[in-house]
mmCIF file of C-alpha atoms in Angstrom:
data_model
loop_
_atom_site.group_PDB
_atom_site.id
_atom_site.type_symbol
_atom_site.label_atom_id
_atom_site.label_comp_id
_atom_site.label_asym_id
_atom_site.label_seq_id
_atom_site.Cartn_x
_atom_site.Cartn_y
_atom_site.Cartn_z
ATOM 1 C CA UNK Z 717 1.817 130.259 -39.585
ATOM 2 C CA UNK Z 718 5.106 128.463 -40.728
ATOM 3 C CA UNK Z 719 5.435 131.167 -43.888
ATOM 4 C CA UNK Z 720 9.245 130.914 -44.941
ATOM 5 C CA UNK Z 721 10.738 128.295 -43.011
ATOM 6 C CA UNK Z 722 10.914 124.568 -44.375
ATOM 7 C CA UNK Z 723 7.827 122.088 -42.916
ATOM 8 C CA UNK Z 724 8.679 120.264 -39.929
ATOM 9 C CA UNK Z 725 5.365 118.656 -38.553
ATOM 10 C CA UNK Z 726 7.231 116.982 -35.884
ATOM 11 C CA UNK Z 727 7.574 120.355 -34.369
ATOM 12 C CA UNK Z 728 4.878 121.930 -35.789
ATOM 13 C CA UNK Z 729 2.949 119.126 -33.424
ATOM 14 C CA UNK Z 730 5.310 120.131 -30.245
ATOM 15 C CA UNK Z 731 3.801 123.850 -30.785
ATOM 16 C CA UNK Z 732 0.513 122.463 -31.294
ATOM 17 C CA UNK Z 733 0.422 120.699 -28.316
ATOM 18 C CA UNK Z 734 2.081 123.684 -26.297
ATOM 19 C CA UNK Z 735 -0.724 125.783 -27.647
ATOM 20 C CA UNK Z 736 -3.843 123.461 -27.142
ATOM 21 C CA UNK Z 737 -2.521 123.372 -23.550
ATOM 22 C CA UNK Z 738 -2.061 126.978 -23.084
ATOM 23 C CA UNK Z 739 -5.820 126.553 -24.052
ATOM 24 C CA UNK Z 740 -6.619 127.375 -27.934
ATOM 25 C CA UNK Z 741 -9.133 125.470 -29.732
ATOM 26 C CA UNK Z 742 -7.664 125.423 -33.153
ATOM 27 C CA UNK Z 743 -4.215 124.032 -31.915
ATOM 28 C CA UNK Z 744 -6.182 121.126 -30.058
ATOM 29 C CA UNK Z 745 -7.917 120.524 -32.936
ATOM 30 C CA UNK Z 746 -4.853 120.575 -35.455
ATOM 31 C CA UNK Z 747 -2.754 118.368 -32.650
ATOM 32 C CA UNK Z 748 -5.801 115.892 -32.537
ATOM 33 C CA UNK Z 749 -5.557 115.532 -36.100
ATOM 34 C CA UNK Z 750 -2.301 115.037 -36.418
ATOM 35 C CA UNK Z 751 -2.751 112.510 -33.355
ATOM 36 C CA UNK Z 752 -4.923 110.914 -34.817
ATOM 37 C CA UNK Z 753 -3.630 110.404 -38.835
ATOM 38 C CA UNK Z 754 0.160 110.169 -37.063
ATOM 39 C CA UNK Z 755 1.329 113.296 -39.192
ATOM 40 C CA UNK Z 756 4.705 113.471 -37.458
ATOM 41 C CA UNK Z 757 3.994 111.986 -34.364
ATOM 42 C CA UNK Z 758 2.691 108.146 -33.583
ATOM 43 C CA UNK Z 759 -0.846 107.754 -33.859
ATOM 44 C CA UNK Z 760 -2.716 107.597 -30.484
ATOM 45 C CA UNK Z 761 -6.567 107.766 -31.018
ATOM 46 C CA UNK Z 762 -7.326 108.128 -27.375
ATOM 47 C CA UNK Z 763 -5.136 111.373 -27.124
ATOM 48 C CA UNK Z 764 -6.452 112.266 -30.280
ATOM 49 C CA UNK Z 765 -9.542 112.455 -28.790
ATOM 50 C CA UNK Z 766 -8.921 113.492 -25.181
ATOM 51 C CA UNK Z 767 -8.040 116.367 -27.563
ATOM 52 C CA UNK Z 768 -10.927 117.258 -29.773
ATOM 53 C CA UNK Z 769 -13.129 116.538 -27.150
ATOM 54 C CA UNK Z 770 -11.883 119.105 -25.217
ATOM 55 C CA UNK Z 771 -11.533 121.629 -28.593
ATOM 56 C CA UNK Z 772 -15.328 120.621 -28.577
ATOM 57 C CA UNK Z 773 -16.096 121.979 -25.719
ATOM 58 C CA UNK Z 774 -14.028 124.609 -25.863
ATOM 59 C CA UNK Z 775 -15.739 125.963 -28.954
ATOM 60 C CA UNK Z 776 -19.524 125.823 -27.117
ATOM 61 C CA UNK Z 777 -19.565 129.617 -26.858
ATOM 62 C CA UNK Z 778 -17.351 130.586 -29.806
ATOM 63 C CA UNK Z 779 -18.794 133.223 -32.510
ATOM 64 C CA UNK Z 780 -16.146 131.071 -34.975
ATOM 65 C CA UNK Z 781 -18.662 128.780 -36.482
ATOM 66 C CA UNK Z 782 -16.178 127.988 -39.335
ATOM 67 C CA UNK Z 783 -13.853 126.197 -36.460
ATOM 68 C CA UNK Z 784 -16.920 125.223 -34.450
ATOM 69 C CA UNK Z 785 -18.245 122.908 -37.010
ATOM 70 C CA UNK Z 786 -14.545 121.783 -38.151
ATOM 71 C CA UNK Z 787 -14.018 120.606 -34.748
ATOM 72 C CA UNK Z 788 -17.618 118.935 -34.530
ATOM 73 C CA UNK Z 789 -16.950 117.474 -37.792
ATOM 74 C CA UNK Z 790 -13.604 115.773 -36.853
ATOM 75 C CA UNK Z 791 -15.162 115.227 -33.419
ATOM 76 C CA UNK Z 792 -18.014 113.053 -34.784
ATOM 77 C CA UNK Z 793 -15.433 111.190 -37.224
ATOM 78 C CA UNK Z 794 -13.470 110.101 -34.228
ATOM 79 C CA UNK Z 795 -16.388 109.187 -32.095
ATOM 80 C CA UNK Z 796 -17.537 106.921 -34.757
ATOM 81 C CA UNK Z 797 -14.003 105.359 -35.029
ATOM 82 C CA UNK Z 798 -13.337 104.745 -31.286
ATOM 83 C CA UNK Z 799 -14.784 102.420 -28.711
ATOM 84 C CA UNK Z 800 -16.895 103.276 -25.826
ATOM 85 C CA UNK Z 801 -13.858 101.925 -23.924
ATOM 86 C CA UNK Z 802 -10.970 103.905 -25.522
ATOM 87 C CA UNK Z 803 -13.180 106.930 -25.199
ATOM 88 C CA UNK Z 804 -14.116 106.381 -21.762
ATOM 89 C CA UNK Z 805 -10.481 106.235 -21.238
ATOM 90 C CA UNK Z 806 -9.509 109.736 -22.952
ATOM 91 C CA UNK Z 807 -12.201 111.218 -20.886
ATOM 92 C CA UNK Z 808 -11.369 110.441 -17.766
ATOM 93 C CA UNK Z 809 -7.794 111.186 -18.160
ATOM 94 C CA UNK Z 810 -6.718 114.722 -16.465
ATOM 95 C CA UNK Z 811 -4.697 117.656 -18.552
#
């Protein structure tokens, strides 16, 4: 949760990313985010949504519907803000 030690969102990102990989929802949805805004890292929309595409469907069966609909929310931002090509692109790219 970061309580006590001084924000570092550069590696709060690296142990996003190591999380959303290891498979968790909320840490591919925080890392696309971050992707996305560049909080910390350079902005890359088409990993940014390589990412919350894949919190997306992670989510499909969750009983969190408070993270569900965050992710669908920030999911349907980014879909509007991308082209059919760059999104094309993030979903054909393999993990």
């Amino acid at each position: 949760t970061g309580t006590g030690v001084e924000r570092n969102q550069a590696k709060a990102n690296k142990l996003y990313l190591q999380a959303a990989t290891a498979g968790d929802p909320r840490s591919m949805m925080n890392y696309s985010i971050n992707r996305f805004y560049g909080d910390g890292i350079q902005s890359d929309p088409v990993d940014a949504f390589f990412w919350i595409d894949k919190a997306r469907f992670s989510t499909q069966h969750t009983s969190d519907m408070k993270l569900k609909w965050r992710v669908r929310a920030f999911y349907d931002e980014l879909d509007k803000n991308l082209t059919s090509e760059q999104k094309k692109k993030a979903r054909s790219r393999k993990q």
